[in-house]
XYZ file of C-alpha atoms in Angstrom:
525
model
C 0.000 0.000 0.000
C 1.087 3.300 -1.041
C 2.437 6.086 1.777
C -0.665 8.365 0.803
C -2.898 5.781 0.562
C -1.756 4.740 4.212
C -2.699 8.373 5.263
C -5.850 8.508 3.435
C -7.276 5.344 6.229
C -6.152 6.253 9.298
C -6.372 8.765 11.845
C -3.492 11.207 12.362
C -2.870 11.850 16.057
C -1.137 15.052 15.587
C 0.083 16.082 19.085
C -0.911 19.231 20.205
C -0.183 20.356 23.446
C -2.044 21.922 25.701
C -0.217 24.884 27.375
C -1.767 27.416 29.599
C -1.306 30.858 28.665
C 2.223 30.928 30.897
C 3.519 28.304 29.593
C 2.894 29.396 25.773
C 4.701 32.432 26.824
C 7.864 31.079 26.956
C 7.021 29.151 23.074
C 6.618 32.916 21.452
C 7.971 36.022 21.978
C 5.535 38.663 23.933
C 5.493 41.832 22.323
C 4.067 45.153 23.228
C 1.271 46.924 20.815
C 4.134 49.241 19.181
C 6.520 46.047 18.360
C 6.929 44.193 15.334
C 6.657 40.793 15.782
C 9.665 38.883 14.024
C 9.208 37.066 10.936
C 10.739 33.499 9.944
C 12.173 31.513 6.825
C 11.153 27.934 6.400
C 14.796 27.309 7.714
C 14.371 28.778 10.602
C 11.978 26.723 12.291
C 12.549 23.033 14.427
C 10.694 20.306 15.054
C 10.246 18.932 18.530
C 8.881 15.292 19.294
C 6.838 15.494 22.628
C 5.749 12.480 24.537
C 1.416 11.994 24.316
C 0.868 11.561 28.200
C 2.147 15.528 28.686
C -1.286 16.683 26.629
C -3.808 17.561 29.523
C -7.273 18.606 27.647
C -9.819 19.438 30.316
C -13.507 20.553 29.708
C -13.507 24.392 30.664
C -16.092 24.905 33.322
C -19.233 26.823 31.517
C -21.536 29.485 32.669
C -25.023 27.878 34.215
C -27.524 29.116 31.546
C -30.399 28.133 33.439
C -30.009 31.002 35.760
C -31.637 33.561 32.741
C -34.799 32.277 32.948
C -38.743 33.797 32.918
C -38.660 33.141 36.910
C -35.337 35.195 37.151
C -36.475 38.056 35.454
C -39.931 37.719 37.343
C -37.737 38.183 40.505
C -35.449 41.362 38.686
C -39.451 42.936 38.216
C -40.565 41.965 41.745
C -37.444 44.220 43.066
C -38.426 47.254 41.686
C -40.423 49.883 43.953
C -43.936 50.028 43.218
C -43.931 54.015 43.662
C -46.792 55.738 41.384
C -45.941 56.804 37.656
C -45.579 59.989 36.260
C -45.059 60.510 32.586
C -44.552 64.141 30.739
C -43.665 65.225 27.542
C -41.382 67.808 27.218
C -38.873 69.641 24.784
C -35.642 67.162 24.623
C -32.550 69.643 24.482
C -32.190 69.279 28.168
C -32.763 65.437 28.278
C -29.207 63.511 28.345
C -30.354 60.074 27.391
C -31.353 62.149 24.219
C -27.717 64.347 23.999
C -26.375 61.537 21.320
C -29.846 62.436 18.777
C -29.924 66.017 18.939
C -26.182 67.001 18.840
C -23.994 67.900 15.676
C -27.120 69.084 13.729
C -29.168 65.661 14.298
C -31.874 67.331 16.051
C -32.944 68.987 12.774
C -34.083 65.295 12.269
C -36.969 65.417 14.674
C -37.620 68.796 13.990
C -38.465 68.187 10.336
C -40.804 65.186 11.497
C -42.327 67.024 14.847
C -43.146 69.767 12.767
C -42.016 72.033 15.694
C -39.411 72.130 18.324
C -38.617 68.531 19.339
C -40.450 66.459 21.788
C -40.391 63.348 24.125
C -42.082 61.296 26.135
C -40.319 60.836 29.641
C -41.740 58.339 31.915
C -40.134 60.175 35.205
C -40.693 58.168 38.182
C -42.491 55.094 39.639
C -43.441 51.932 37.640
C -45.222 52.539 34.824
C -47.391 50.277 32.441
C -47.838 51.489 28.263
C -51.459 52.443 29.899
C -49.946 54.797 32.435
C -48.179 56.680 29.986
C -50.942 56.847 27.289
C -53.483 58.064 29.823
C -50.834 60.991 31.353
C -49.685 62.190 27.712
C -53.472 62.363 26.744
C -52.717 63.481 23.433
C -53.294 61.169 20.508
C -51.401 63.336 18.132
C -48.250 62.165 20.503
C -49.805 58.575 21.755
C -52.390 56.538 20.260
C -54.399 53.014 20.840
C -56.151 51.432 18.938
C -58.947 49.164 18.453
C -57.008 46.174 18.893
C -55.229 47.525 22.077
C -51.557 47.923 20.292
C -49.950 51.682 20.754
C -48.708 53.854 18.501
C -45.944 56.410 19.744
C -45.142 58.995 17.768
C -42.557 60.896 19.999
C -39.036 59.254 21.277
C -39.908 57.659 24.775
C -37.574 57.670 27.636
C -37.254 56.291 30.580
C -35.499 58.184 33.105
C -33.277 57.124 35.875
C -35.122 55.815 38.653
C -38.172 55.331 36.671
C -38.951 51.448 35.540
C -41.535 50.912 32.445
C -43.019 47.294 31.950
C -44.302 46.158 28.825
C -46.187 43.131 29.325
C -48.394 40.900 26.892
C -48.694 44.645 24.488
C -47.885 45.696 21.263
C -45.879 48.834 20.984
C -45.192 50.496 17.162
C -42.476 53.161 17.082
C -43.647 55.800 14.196
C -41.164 56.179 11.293
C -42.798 59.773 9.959
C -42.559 61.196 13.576
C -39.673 59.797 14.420
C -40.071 57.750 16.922
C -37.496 55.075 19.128
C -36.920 54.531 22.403
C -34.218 55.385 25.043
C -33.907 53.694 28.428
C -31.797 55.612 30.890
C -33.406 53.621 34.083
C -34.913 50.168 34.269
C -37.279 48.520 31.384
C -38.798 45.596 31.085
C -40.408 44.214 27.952
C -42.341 41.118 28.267
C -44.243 38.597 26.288
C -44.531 42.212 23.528
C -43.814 42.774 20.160
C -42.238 46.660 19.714
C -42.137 47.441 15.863
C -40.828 49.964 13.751
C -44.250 51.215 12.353
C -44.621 52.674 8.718
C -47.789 54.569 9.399
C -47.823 55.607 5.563
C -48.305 51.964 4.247
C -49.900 51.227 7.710
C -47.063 48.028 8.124
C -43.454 47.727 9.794
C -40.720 49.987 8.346
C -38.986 47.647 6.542
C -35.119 47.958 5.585
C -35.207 50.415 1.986
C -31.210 51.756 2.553
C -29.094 52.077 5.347
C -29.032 56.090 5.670
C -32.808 56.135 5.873
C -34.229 56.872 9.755
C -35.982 53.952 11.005
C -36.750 53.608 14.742
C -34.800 52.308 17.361
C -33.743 50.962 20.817
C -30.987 52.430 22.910
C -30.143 51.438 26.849
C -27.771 54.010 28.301
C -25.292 53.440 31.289
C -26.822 53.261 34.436
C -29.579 51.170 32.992
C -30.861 47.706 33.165
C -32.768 46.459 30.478
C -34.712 42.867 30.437
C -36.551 41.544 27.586
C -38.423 37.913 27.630
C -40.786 36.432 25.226
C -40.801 39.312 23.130
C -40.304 40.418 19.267
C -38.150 43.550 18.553
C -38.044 43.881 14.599
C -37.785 46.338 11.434
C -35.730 48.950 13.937
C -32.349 50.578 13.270
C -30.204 52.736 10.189
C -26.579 53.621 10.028
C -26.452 56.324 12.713
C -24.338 56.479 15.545
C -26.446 54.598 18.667
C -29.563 53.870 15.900
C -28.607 50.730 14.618
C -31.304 49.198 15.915
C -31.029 47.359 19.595
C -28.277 49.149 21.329
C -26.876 48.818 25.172
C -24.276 51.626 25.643
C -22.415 53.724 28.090
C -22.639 57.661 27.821
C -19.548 58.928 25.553
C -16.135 59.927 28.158
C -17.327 63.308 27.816
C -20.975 62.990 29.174
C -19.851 60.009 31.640
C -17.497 62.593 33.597
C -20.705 64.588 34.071
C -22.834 61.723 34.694
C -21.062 58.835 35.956
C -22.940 56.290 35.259
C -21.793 52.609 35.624
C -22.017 50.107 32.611
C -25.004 48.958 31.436
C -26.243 45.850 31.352
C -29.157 43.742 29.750
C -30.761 40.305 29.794
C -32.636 39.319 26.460
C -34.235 36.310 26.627
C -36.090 33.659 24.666
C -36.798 36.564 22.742
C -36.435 37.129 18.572
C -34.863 39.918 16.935
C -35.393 40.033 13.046
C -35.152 42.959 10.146
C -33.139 45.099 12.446
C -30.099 46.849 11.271
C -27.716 45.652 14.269
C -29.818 42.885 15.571
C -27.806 43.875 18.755
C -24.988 46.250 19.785
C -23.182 47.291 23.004
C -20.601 49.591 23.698
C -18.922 49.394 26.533
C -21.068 47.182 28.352
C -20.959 44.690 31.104
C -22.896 40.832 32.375
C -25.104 41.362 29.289
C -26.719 37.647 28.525
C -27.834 37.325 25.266
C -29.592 33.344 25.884
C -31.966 31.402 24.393
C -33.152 34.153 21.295
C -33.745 33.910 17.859
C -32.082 36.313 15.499
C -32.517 36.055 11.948
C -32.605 38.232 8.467
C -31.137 40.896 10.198
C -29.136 43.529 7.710
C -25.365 43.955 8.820
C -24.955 41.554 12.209
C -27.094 39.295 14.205
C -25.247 39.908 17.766
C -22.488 42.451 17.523
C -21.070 43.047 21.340
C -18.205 45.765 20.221
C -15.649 48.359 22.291
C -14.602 47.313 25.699
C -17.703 45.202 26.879
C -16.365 42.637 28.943
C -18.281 39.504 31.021
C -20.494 38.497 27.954
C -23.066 35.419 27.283
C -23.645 34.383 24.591
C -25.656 31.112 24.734
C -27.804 28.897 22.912
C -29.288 31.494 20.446
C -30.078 30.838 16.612
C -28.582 33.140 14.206
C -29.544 32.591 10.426
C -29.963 34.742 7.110
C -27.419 38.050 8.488
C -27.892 39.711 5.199
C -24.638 41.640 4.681
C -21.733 40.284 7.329
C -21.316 37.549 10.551
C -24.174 36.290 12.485
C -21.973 36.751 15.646
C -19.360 38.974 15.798
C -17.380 40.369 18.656
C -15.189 42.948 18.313
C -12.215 45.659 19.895
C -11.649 44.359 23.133
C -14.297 42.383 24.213
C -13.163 40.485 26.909
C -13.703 37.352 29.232
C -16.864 36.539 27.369
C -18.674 33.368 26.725
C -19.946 32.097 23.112
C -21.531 28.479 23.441
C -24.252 26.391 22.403
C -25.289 28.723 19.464
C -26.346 27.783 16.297
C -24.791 30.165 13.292
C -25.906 29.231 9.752
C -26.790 30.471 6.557
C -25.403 34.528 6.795
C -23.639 36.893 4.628
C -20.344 36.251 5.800
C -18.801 34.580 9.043
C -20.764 32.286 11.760
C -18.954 33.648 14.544
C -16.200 36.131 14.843
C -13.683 37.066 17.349
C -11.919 40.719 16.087
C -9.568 43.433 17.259
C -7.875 42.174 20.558
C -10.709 40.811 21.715
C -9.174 38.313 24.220
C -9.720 35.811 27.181
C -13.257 34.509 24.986
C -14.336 31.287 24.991
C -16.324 29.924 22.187
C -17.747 26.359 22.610
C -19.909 23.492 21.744
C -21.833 25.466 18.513
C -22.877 24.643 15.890
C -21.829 26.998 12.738
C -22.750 25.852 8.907
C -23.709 26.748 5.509
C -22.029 30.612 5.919
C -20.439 32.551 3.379
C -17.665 33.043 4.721
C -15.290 31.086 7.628
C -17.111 29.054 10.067
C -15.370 30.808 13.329
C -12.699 33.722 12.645
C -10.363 35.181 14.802
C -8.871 38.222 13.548
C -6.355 39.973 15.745
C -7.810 38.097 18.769
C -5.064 36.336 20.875
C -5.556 34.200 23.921
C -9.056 32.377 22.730
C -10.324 29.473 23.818
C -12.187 27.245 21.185
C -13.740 24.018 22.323
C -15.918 21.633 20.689
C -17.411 23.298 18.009
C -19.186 21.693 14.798
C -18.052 24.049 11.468
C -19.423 22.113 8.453
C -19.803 23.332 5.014
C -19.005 26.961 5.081
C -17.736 28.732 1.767
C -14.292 29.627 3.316
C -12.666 27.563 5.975
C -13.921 26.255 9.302
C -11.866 28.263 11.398
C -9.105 30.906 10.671
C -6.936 32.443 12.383
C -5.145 35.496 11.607
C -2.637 37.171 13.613
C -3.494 35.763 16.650
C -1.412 33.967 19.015
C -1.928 31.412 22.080
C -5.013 30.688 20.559
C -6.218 26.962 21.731
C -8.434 24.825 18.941
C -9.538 22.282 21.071
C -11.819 19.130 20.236
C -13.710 20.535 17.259
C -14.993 18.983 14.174
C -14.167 21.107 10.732
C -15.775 19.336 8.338
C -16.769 19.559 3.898
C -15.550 23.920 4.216
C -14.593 25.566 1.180
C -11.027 25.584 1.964
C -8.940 24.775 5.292
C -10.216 22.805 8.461
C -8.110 25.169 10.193
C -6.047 27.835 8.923
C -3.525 30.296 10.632
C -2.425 33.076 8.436
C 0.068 35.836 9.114
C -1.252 38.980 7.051
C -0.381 42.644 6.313
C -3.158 44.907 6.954
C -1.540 48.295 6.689
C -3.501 48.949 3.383
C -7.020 48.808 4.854
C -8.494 51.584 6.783
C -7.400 50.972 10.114
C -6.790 52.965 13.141
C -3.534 51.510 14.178
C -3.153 53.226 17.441
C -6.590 52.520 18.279
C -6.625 48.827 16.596
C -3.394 47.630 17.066
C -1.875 44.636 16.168
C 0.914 41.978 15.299
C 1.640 39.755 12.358
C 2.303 36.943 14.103
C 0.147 33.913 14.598
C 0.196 30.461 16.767
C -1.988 27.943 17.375
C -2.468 24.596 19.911
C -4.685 22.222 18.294
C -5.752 19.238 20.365
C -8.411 16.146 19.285
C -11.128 16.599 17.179
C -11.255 15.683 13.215
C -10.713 17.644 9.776
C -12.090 15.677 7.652
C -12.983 16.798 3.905
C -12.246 20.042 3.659
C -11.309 21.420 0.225
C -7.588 23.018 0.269
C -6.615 20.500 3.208
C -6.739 19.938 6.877
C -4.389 22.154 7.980
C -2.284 24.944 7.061
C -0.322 27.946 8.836
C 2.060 30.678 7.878
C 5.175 31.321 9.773
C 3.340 30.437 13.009
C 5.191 31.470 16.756
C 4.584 28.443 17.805
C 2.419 25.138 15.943
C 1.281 21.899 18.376
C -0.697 19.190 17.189
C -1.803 16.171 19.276
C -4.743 13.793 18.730
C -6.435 15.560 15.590
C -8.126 12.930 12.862
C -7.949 13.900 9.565
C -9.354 10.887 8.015
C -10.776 11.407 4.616
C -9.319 14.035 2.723
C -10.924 15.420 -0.305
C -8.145 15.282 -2.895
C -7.688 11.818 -3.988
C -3.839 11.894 -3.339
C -4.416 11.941 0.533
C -3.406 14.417 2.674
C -0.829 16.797 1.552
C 0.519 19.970 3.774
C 1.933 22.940 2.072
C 4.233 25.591 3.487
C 5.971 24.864 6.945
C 3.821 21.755 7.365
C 5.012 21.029 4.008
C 8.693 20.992 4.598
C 8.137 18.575 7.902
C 5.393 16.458 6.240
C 7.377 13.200 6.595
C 8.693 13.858 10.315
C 4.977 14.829 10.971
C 3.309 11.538 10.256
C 6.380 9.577 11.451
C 6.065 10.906 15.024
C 2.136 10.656 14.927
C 1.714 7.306 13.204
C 4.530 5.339 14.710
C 3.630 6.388 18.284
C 1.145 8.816 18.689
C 3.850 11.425 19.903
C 3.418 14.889 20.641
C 4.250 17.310 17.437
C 5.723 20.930 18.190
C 6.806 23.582 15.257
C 9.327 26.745 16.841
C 11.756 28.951 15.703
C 14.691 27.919 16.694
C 16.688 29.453 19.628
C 17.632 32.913 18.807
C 21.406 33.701 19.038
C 23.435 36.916 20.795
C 23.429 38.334 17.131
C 19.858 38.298 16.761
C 19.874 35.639 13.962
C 17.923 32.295 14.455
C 20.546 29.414 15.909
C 20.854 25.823 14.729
């Protein structure tokens, strides 16, 4: 039997070790953001031949779910002061959870569509029901029900600090003419509702015509606390700052210093989110739980947590149809998040997507198919986590990695993608539009790859460019595509035959490095 053919039966145990992020420090040089991180010839590199019994894989210990559930946010209701409501309207210059919406000339937006000097709808104190406030505004040109018992707003409506407004078993439309959306600066809770964009024109939802068009929205400021459970947020959200549709987001620096307000935070639950322009976005928030929703044919991202949110979940939603980009996508520092038990198929470009130093993430157990572009990305993301995931049948490869290091591929199936199973790539971004200062980061990748199979995949298992540090252990890559077995290009390339020695004639540990550097700087044998 043939050497390929050999390869083409059995599994390759390709030892990867598993190093905490200490010990991969001392495989890769640690570099600050204003470094460059050194570059390597095929020459330059070793191979290393690690006994099997050092690999310790251990299931990471995963959020409890359960905890978000309708009882749970029953008890978050049952805590808030049952004081009576009062609701005003009033000009919104003075109003800060409006400051974003009526500064650098966007107030001339709701003046065009008030037909006067701008108004709101501020539900000031106590807890207040949709019934409250349409009985204190009194005013159908600024609040309306109708026969069926569903509200039409036609003013912004805020909820101030302090104040709590519960939406429970209604239906809420936001008015695109009159520029409606909503702003939550205290506590809100929407449940077992459907709140709509409204097109009162063509008396249906404002669906999606371009993205510099005004459509309603959602924003939660800091300070606030948002739950949502049972509900149906949809046709919301344009390209404006804070607008994109469902948005949880602390004050800018400049108002915070006035304000200081803590992060916000949010539970949305069992809930589904579809024709929205963001189907979510946070800035800067904090123990947000996104579990158990249903977000789908939304226009740019399903779930987008972005800049400096930290103590994420993520867990057990479905994302499909993301028109334009990723189903889930977190990105610029998002830290110490979870991403598990989703299911990401069928959008415009990536399943799930770990970007711009986001760090300390772990993504496990989901599912992620049938997406135009990689199954899970990380772009510029070091010291992730990935565990268990199923990536089958996506247009580009099942996982990618681009300059990120110490990132850990753990037990995951990449299965029938358009290119790699796994792919680490070292790439030059300095012609894109970057903020470099802002977005730093380093061309430099490496990977730990640990059980789990690769099987099918069109350009190959495997592949890496001038990687910090490679380790393989345990990985099945049973049946290739190409009918000449498995082949590695590049660096894999050069060691193919050591490779499959080590792993097939002892199931041995596998470890790619630069070799030692010497006094003068230069790689040493």
């Amino acid at each position: 039997m043939k050497h390929h053919q050999l390869l083409r039966l059995l599994p390759i145990y390709t030892c990867v070790l598993l190093i905490p992020v200490a010990a991969a420090a001392n495989l890769e040089t640690r570099l600050e953001p204003s470094e460059s991180a050194p570059q390597y010839e095929l020459e330059d590199y070793r191979l290393q031949v690690v006994p099997g019994e050092e690999v310790a894989t251990e299931l990471p210990e995963l959020p409890d779910v359960s905890q978000y559930s309708r009882d749970a946010v029953e008890q978050q209701l049952a805590q808030r002061p049952e004081n009576a409501p009062r609701v005003s309207v009033q000009r919104i210059g003075e109003i800060p959870a409006l400051g974003d919406f009526v500064d650098q000339g966007r107030a001339r937006e709701w003046v065009i569509r008030q037909y006067s000097h701008p108004k709101a709808i501020l539900v000031e104190a106590g807890r207040t029901t949709l019934d409250d406030v349409y009985r204190q505004v009194g005013n159908p040109r600024y609040m309306e029900r109708s026969d069926d018992g569903s509200y039409t707003v036609r003013l912004p409506l805020v909820v101030q600090p302090e104040a709590t407004l519960v939406i429970r078993d209604e239906t809420l439309r936001l008015s695109e003419e009159r520029g409606a959306f909503m702003a939550n600066d205290g506590w809100l809770f929407v449940i077992d509702s459907t709140i709509t964009g409204w097109r009162e024109k063509a008396n249906g939802p404002a669906t999606f015509i371009r993205k510099s068009e005004f459509r309603p929205f959602f924003v939660s400021w800091g300070g606030s606390e948002t739950f949502v459970l049972g509900s149906t947020f949809q046709h919301l959200g344009y390209n404006q700052s804070k607008s994109y549709g469902f948005t949880v987001a602390q004050y800018s620096e400049y108002d915070n210093k006035r304000l200081q307000r803590s992060a916000p935070e949010a539970w949305l639950v069992e809930s589904t989110f579809s024709g929205i322009y963001y189907g979510f976005y946070c800035y800067e928030a904090e123990n947000v739980a996104i579990v158990n929703n249903v977000y789908h044919d939304n226009i740019v991202y399903g779930i987008d947590p972005h800049d400096y949110s930290s103590h994420l979940l993520i867990a057990g939603n479905e994302v499909y149809g993301t028109r334009e980009k990723h189903g889930i996508i977190i990105s610029r520092e998002v830290n110490d998040s979870w991403i598990i038990n989703n299911h990401s198929y069928e959008n415009g470009l990536s399943g799930i997507v770990l970007d711009r130093q986001s760090r300390r993430n772990v993504v496990a157990k989901n599912l992620v198919h049938d997406n135009q572009g990689d199954g899970i990305g990380l772009y510029e993301s070091p010291d992730n986590l990935l565990w268990e995931n199923r990536l089958m049948n996506n247009l580009r490869n099942g996982i990618r990695v681009r300059n990120s290091t110490n990132v850990r591929v753990y037990n995951n199936v990449a299965a029938l993608n358009g290119t790699y199973g796994v792919l680490g790539q070292v790439k030059d971004l300095s012609a894109t539009d970057r903020n470099f200062e802002e977005d730093y980061y380093h061309q430099a990748v490496s990977m730990t790859i640990v059980g789990g199979n690769l099987a099918a995949n069109a350009s190959g298992p495997l592949a890496s460019d001038n990687p910090q540090y490679l380790e393989l252990y345990d990985v099945n890559m049973r049946f290739p595509r190409s009918d000449v077995g498995i082949h590695f290009e590049g660096l894999l390339g050069t060691y193919q035959t050591e490779i499959f020695d080590a792993l097939l004639n002892g199931r041995h540990a596998v470890r790619l490095t630069p070799n030692p550097v010497s006094n003068n700087g230069n790689a040493g044998g």
